[in-house]
Short mmCIF file of C-alpha atoms and ligand atoms in Angstrom, two decimals:
data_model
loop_
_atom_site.label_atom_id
_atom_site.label_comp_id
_atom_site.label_asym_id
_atom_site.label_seq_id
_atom_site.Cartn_x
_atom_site.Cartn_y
_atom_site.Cartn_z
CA UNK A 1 28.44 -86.78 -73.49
CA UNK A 2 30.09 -89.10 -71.53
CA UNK A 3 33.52 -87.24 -72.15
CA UNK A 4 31.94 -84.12 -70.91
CA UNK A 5 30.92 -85.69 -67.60
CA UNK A 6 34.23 -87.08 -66.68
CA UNK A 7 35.25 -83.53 -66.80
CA UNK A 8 32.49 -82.08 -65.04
CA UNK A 9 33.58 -85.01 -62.23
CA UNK A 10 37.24 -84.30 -62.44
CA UNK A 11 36.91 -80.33 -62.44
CA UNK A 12 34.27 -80.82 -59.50
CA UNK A 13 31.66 -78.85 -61.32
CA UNK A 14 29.04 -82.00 -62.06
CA UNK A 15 26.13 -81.57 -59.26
CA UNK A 16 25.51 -84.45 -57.07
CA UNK A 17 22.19 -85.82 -55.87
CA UNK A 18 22.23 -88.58 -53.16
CA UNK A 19 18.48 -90.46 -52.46
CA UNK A 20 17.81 -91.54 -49.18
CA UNK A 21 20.22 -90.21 -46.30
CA UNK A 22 20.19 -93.08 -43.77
CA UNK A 23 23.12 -95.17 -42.31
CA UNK A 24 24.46 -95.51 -45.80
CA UNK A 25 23.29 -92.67 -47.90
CA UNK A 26 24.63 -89.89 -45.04
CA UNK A 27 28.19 -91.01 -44.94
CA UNK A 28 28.12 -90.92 -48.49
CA UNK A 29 26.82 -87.50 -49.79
CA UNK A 30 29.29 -86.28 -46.31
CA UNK A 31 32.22 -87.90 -48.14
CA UNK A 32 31.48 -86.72 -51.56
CA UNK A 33 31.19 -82.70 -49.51
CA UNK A 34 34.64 -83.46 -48.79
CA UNK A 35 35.80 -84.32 -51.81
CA UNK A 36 34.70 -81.35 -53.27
CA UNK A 37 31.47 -82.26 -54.82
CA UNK A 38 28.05 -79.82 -53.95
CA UNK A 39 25.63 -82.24 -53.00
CA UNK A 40 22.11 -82.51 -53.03
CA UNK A 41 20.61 -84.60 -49.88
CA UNK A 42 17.11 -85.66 -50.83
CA UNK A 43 14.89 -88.16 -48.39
CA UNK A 44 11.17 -88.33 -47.79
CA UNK A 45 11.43 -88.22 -43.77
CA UNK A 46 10.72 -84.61 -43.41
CA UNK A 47 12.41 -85.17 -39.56
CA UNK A 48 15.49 -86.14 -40.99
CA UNK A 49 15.44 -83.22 -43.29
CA UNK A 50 14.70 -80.84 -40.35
CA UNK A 51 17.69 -82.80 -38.43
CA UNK A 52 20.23 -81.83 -41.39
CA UNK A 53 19.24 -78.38 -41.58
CA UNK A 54 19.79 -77.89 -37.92
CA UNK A 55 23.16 -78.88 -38.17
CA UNK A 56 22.08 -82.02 -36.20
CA UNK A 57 23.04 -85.87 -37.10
CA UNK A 58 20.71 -88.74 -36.25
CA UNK A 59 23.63 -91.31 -37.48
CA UNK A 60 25.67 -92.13 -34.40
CA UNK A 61 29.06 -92.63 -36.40
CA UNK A 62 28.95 -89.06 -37.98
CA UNK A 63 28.89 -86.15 -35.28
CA UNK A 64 26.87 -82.86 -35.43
CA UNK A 65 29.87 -80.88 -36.61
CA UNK A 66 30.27 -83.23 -39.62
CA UNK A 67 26.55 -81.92 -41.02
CA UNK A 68 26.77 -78.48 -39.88
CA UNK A 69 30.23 -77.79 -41.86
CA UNK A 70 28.46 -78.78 -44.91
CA UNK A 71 25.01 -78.16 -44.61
CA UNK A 72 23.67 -74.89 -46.96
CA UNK A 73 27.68 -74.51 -48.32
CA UNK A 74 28.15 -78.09 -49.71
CA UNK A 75 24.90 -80.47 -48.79
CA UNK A 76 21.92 -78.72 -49.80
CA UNK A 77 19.29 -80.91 -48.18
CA UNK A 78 15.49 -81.55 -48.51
CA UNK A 79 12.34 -83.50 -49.94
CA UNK A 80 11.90 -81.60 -53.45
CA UNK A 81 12.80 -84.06 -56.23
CA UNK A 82 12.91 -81.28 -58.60
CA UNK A 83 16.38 -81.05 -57.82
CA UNK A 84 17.14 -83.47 -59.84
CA UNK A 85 16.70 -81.25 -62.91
CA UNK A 86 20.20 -79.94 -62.16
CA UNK A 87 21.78 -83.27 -60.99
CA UNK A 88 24.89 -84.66 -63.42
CA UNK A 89 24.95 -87.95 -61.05
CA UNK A 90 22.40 -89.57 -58.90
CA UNK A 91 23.05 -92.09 -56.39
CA UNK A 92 19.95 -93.69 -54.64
CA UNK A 93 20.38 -95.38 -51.01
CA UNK A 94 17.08 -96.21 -50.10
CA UNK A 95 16.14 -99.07 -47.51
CA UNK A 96 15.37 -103.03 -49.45
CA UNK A 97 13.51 -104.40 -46.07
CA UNK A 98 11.59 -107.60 -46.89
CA UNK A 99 7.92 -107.80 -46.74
CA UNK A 100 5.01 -109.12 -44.63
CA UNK A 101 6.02 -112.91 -46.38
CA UNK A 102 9.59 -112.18 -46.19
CA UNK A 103 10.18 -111.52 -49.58
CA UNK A 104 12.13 -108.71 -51.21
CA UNK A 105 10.33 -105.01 -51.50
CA UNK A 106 11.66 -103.00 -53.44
CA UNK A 107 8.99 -100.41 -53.78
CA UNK A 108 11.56 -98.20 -52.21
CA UNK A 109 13.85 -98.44 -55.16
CA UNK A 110 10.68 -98.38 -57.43
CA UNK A 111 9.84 -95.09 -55.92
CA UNK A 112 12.89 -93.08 -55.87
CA UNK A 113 13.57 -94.39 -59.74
CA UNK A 114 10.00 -92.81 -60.69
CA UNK A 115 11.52 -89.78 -59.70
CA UNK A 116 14.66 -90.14 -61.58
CA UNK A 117 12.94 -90.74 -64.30
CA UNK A 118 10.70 -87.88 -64.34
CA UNK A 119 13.86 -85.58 -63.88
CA UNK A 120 16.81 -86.38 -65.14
CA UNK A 121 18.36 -84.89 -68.62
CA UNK A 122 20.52 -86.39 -70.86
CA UNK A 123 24.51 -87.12 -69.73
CA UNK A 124 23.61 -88.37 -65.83
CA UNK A 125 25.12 -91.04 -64.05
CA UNK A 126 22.98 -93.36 -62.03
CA UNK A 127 24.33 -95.39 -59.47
CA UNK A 128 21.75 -97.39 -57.42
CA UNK A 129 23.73 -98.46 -54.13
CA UNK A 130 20.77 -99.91 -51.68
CA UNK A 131 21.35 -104.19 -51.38
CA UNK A 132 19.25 -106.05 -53.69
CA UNK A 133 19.04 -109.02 -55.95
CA UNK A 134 21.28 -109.80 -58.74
CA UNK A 135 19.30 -108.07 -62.12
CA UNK A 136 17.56 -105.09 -60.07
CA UNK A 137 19.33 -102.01 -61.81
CA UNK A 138 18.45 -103.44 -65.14
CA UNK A 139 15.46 -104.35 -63.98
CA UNK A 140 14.51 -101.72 -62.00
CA UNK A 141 16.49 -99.17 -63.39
CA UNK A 142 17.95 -98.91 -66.76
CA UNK A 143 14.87 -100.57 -68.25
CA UNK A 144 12.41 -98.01 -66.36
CA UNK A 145 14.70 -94.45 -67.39
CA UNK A 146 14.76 -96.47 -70.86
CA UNK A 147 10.97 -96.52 -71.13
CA UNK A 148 9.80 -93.62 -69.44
CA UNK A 149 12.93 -91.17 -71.50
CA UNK A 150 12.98 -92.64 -74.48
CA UNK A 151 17.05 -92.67 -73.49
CA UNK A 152 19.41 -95.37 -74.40
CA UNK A 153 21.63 -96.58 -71.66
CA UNK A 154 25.43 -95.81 -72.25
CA UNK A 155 24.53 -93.23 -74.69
CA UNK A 156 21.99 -90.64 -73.24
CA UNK A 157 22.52 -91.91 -69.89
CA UNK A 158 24.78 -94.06 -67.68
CA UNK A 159 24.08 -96.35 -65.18
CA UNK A 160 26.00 -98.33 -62.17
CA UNK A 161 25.59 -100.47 -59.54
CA UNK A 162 28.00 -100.25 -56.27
CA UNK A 163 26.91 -101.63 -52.68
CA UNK A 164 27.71 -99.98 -49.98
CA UNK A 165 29.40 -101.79 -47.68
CA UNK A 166 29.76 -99.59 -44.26
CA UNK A 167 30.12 -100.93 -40.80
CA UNK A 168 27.88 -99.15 -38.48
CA UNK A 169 30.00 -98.48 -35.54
CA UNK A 170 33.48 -99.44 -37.54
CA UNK A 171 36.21 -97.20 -35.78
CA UNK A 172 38.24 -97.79 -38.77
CA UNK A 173 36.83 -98.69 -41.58
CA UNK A 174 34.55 -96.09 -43.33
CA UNK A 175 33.41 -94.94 -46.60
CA UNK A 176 36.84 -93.81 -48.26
CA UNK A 177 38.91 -96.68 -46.67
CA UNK A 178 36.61 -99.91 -47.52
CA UNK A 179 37.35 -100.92 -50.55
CA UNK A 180 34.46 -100.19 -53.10
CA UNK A 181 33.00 -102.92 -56.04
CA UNK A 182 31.59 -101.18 -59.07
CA UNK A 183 29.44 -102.89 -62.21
CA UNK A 184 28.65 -100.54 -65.29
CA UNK A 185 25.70 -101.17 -67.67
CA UNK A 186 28.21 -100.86 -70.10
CA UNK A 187 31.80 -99.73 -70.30
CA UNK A 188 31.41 -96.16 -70.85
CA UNK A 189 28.97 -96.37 -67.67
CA UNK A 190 31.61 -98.32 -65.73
CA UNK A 191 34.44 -95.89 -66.60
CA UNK A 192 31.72 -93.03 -65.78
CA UNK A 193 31.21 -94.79 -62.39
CA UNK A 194 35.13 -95.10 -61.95
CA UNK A 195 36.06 -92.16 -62.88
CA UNK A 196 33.15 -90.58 -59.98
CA UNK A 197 34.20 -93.19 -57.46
CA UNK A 198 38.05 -92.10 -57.47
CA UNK A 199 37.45 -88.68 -56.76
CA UNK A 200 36.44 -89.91 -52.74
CA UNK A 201 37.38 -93.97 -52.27
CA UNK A 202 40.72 -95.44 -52.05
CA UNK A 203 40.55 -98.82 -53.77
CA UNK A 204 38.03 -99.67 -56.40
CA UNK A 205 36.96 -103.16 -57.33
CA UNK A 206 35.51 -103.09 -60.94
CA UNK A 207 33.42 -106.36 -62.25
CA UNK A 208 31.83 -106.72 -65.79
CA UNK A 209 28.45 -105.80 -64.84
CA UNK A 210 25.81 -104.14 -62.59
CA UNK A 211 24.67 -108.32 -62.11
CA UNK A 212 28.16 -109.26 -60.73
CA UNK A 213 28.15 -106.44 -58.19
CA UNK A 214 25.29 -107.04 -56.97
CA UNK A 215 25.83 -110.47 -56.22
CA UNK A 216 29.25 -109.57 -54.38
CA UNK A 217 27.35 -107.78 -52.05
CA UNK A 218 25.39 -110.55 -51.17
CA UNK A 219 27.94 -113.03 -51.84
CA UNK A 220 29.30 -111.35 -48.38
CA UNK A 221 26.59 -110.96 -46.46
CA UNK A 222 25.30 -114.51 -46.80
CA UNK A 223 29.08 -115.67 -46.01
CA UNK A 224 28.40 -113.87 -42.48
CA UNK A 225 25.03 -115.42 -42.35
CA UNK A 226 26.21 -118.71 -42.44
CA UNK A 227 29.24 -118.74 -40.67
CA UNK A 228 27.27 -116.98 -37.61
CA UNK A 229 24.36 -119.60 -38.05
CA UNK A 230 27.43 -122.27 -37.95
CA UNK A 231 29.16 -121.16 -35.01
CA UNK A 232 25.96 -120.76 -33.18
CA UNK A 233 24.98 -123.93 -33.81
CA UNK A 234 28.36 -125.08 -32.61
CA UNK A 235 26.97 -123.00 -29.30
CA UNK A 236 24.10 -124.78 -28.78
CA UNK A 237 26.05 -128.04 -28.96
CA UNK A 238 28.61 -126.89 -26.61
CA UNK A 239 26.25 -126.44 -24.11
CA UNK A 240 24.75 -129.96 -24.24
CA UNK A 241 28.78 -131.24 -24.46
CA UNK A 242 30.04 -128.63 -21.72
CA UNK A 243 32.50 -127.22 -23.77
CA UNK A 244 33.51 -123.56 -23.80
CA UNK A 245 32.80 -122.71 -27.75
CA UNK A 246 34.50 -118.87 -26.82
CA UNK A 247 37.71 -120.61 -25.94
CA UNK A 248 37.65 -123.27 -28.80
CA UNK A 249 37.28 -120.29 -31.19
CA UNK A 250 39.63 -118.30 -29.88
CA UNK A 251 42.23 -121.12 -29.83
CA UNK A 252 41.06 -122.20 -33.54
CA UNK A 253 42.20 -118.63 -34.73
CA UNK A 254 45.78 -119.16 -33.52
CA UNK A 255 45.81 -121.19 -37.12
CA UNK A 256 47.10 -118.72 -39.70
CA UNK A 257 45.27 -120.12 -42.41
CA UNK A 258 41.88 -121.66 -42.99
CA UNK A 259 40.10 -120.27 -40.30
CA UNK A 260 38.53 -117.33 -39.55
CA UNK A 261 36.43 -116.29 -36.04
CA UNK A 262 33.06 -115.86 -35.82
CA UNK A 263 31.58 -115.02 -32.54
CA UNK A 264 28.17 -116.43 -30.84
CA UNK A 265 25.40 -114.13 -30.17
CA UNK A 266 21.70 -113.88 -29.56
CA UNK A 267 20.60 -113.74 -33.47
CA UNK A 268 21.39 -111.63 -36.09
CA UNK A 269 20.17 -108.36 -36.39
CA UNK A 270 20.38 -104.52 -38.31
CA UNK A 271 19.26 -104.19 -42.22
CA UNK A 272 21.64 -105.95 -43.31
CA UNK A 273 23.05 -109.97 -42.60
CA UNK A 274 19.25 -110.72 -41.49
CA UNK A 275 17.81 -109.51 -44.64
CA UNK A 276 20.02 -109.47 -47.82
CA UNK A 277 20.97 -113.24 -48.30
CA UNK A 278 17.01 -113.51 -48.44
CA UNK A 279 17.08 -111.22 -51.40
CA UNK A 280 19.18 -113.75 -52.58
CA UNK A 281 17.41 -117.10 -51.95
CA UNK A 282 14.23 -114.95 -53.27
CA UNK A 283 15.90 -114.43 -56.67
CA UNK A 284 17.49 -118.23 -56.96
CA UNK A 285 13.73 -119.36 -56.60
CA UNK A 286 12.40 -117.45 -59.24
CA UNK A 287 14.91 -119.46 -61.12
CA UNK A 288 13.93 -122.78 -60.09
CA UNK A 289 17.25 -122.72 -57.56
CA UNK A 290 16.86 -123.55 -53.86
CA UNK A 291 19.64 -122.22 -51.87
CA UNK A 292 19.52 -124.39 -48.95
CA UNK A 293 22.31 -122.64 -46.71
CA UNK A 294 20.45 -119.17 -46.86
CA UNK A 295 17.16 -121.01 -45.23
CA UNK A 296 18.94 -122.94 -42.88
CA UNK A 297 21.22 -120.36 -41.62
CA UNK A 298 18.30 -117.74 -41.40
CA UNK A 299 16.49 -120.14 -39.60
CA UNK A 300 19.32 -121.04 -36.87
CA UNK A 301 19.78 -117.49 -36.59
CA UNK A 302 16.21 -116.28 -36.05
CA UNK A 303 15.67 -119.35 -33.59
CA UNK A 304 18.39 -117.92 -31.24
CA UNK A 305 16.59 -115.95 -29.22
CA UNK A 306 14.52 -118.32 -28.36
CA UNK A 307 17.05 -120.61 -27.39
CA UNK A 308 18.65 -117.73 -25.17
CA UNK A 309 15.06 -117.75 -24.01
CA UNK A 310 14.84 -120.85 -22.96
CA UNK A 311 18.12 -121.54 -21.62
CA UNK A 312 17.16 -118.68 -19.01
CA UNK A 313 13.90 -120.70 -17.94
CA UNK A 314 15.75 -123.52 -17.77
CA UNK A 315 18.73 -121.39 -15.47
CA UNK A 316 15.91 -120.01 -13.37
CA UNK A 317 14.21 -123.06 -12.53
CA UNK A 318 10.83 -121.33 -13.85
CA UNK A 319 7.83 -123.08 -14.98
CA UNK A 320 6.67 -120.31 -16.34
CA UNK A 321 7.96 -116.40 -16.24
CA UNK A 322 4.82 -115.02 -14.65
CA UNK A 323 6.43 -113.40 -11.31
CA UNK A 324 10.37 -113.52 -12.72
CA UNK A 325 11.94 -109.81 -13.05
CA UNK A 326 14.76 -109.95 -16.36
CA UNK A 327 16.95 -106.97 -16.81
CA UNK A 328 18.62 -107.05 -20.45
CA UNK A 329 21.45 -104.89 -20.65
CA UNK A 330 21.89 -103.79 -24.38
CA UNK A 331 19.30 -103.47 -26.84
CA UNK A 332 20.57 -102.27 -30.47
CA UNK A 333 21.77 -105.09 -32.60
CA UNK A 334 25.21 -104.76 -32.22
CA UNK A 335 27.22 -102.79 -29.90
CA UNK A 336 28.52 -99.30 -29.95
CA UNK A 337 25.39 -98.27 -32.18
CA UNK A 338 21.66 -97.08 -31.91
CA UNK A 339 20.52 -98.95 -34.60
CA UNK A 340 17.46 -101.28 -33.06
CA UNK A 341 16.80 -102.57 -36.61
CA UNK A 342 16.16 -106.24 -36.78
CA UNK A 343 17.60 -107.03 -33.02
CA UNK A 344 17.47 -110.59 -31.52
CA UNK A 345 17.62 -108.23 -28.18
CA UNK A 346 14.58 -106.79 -29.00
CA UNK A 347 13.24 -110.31 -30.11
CA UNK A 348 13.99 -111.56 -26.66
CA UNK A 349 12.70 -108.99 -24.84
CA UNK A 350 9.55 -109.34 -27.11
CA UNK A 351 9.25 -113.19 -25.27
CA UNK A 352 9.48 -112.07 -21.99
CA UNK A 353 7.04 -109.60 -22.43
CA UNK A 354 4.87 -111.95 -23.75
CA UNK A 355 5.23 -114.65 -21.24
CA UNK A 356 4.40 -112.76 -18.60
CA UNK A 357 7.76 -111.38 -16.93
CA UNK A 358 8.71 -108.15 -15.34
CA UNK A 359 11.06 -106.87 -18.43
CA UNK A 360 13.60 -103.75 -17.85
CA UNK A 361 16.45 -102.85 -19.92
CA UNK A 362 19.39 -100.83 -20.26
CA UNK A 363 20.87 -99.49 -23.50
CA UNK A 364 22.71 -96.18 -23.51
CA UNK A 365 21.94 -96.03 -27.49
CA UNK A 366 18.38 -96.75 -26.99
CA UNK A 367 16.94 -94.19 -24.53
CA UNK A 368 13.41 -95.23 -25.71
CA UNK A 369 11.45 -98.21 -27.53
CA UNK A 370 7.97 -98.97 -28.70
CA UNK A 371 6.82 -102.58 -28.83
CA UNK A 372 3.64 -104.52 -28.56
CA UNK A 373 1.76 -101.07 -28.12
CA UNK A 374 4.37 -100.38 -24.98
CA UNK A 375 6.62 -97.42 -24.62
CA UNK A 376 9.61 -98.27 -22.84
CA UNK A 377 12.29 -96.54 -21.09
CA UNK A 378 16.16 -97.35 -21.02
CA UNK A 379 16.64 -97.74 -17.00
CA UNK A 380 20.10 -97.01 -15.47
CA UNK A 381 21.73 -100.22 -14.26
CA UNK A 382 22.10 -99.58 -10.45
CA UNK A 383 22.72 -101.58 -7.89
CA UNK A 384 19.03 -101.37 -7.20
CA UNK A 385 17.71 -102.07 -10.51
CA UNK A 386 20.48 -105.20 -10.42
CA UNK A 387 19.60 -106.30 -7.26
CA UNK A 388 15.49 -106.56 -7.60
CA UNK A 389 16.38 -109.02 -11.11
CA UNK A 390 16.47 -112.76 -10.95
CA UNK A 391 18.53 -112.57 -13.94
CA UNK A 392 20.08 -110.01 -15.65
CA UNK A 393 21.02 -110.55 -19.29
CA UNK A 394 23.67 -109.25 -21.41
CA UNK A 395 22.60 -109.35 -24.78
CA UNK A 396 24.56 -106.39 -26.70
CA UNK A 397 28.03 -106.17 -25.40
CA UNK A 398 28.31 -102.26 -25.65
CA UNK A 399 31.78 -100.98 -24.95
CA UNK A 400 30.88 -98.20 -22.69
CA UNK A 401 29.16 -100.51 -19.93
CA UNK A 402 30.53 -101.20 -16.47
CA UNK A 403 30.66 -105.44 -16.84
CA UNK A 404 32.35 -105.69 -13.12
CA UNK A 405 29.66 -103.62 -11.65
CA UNK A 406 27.09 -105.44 -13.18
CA UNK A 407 28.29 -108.72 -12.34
CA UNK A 408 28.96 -107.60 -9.14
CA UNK A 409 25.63 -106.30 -8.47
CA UNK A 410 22.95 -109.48 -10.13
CA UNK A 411 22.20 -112.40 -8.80
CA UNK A 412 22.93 -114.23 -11.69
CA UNK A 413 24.49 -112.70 -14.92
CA UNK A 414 23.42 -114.53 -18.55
CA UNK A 415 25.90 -113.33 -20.57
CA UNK A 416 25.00 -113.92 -24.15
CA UNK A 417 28.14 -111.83 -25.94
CA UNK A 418 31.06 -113.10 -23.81
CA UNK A 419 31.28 -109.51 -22.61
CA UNK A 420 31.79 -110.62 -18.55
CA UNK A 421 35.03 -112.56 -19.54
CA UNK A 422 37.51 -110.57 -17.01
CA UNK A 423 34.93 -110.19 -14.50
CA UNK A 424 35.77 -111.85 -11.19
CA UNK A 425 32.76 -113.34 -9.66
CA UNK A 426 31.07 -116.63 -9.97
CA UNK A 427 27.63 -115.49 -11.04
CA UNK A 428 28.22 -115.12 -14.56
CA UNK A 429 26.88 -117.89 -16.68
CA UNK A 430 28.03 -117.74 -20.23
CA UNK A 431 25.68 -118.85 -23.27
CA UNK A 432 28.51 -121.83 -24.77
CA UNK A 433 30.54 -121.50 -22.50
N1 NAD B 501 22.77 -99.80 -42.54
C1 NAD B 501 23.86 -100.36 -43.00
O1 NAD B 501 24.75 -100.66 -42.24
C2 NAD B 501 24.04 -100.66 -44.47
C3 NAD B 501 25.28 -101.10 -44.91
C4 NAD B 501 25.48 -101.38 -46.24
C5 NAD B 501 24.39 -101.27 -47.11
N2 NAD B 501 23.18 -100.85 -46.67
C6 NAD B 501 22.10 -100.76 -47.62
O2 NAD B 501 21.85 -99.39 -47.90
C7 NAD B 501 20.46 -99.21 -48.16
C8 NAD B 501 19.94 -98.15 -47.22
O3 NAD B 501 20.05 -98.62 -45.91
P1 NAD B 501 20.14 -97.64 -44.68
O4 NAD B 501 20.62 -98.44 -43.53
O5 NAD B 501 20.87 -96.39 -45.03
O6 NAD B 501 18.58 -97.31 -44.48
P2 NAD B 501 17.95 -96.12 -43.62
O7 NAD B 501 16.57 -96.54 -43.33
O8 NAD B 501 18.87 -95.74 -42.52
O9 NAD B 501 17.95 -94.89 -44.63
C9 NAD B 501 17.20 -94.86 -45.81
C10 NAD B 501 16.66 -93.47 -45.98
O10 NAD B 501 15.94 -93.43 -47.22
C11 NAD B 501 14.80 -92.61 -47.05
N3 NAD B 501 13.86 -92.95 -48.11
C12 NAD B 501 13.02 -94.01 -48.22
N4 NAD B 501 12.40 -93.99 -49.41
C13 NAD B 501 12.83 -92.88 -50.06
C14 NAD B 501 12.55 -92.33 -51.32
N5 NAD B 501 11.72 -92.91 -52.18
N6 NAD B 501 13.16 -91.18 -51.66
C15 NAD B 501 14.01 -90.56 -50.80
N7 NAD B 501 14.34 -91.06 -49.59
C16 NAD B 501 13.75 -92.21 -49.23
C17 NAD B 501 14.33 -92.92 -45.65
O11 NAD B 501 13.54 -91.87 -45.13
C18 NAD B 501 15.66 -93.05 -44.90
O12 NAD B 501 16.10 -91.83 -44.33
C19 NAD B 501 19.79 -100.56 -47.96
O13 NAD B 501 19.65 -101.21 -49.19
C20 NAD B 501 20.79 -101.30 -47.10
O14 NAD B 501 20.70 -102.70 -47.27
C21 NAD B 501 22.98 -100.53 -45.36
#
């Protein structure tokens, strides 16, 4: 069985099935098209379905010609899990957001197994790739198709976990490029998953189990958390001290070992560093272990925007916001992308709107954006727009936006990203700097 799949792989004729086609599931089943495979793209969102099959992408990294070469030749997509009848591998991508009490939910992954479960025939290869704690595909996974089949793993059926680890936004790292970690349930499922992984990555990272890979993922993740919780810490200081953190960092990196640059910001945002080390910390408590860097960075990091908050009362000489006009220019969570997911810019706004002040912003990503029962607009930043503002305040450092102009057009510029740094005027005041 498992001899007969590696051929089916290597001759291109095993069927594909890809579950959930979001920032990380898209790229993937797009990659796979090129590589040969026929693909089925299965998600619940019935607009993202209708997207596909118009030849249209809502992922800003992959462009509308990307889905309509494939779609109906190589990417068959749609919202019928019956599919999966004919599927020789199965690779689920569905979102792990936390709950209400910021713990892990994973009734995503629950969901989509259900329906692997229901479908799948003997000789399949399961990869789960979504982030999650360490002991969800056995958990979640093997242990459920186990039940529900009647199928024993590595025999009837093969399993694997491999996080995906793309940058949104990454102009050159992407799905085949970025190295890829892979854990089997056993060794014929990890030579399975090898085998299928070769056929469209360059470099493959194999580790002894599913458990292993899944705590590399977050293993990385947390190491951003921290480090950006540290450096904006270090931020926070610098502005009591009247040091310039941006230059200290960028000076500390001239050290060509030991050191490595992370960047201030407003917070951390997108589905990712905000969310997975708390998968993490969740999964070290239920075994008595309490990871005190995950809390501590999550916590500096979720209290920044209300330190850039606060540091623009304090620069406006406000007692309160009630009659002050902000402009924040950049909305998504990190720039060059239209992913809104989890944004400290959309935090902050959030406070201003709440404390009373005029709020406007500017995102060319973002054209629209509901919050607190509001619909707002994206408004252009002209010189009109920039002059009415007492501040304006640049919280995602998109590459496409005019800095000079701005600055040259505000009263005062907060500039929460360093993005202003070769502007020449005197209005720019830089968070740390
Ligand atoms: N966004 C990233 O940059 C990134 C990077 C690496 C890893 N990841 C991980 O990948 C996973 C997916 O994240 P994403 O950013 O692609 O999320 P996303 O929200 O962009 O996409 C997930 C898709 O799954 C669909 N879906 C939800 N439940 C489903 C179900 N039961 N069956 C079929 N489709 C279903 C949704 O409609 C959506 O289109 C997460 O675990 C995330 O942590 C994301």
């Amino acid at each position: 069985m498992h001899v007969m799949l590696k051929s089916r792989i290597e001759s291109r004729q095993a069927m594909a099935a890809v579950i959930g086609l979001g920032y990380a599931g898209l790229p993937l089943a797009l990659e796979m098209c090129n590589s040969d495979f026929d693909v089925y793209g299965i998600d619940t969102s019935k607009d993202r379905i209708s997207s596909l099959n118009k030849g249209k992408s809502y992922v800003s990294d992959i462009k509308d010609v990307q889905i309509a070469e494939v779609i109906n030749r190589k990417l068959f997509a749609g919202n019928d899990f019956s599919v999966l009848k004919n599927a020789d591998i199965i690779i689920i991508c569905v979102p792990t957001p936390l709950d209400k009490v910021k713990e892990p939910d994973v009734s995503y992954i629950k969901s989509a197994v259900a329906q692997v479960a229901k479908y799948i025939r003997k000789g399949t290869l399961v990869v789960l790739e979504s982030t999650t704690y360490p002991g969800t595909t056995e958990e979640l996974v093997t242990s459920v198709i186990e039940s529900k089949k009647g199928m024993q793993v590595g025999k009837d059926f093969f399993v694997c976990y491999s996080p995906e680890r793309v940058d949104p936004g990454n102009k050159y790292f992407n799905v085949k490029n970025t190295p890829r970690i892979i854990g089997g349930s056993t060794q014929k499922c990890l030579e399975l998953g090898i085998v299928l992984y070769d056929t469209f990555i360059k470099r493959l990272v194999p580790v002894s189990s599913t458990r292993v890979a899944e705590m590399v993922k977050l293993l990385e993740n947390t190491f951003r958390s921290v480090n950006i919780a540290l450096i904006n810490e270090m931020t926070q200081m610098s502005d009591s001290m009247g040091i310039n953190i941006w230059e200290a960092v960028d000076a500390a990196s001239s050290k060509p070992f030991g050191f490595m640059p992370f960047y201030p910001g407003p917070g951390t945002g997108g589905h990712c560093i905000p969310l997975d080390p708390i998968y993490l910390s969740w999964k070290g408590k239920t075994c008595n272990y309490f990871n005190r860097f995950i809390e501590l960075a999550d916590d500096i990091n979720s209290n920044m925007p209300g330190y850039v908050f606060k540091q623009i009362k304090r620069i406006l000489s406000k007692k309160d916001y009630s009659d002050a006009r902000i402009f924040i220019i950049g909305i998504a969570y990190k720039k060059d992308v239209d992913d809104l997911r989890e944004s400290p810019a959309l935090r902050l706004l959030g406070l201003f709107m709440e404390s009373g002040a005029g709020v406007k912003y500017y995102d060319p990503y973002i054209p629209t954006l509901s919050i607190g029962g509001y619909e707002l607009h994206s408004c252009e930043p002209d010189s009109k727009n920039l002059h009415e503002s007492d501040i304006v305040v640049i919280a995602t450092d998109h590459t496409c936006i005019d800095y000079q102009f701005i600055a040259d057009n505000s009263k005062v510029v907060y500039d929460t990203r360093n993005a202003a740094k070769n502007c020449r005027t005197d209005n720019v005041i830089l968070m740390g700097g």
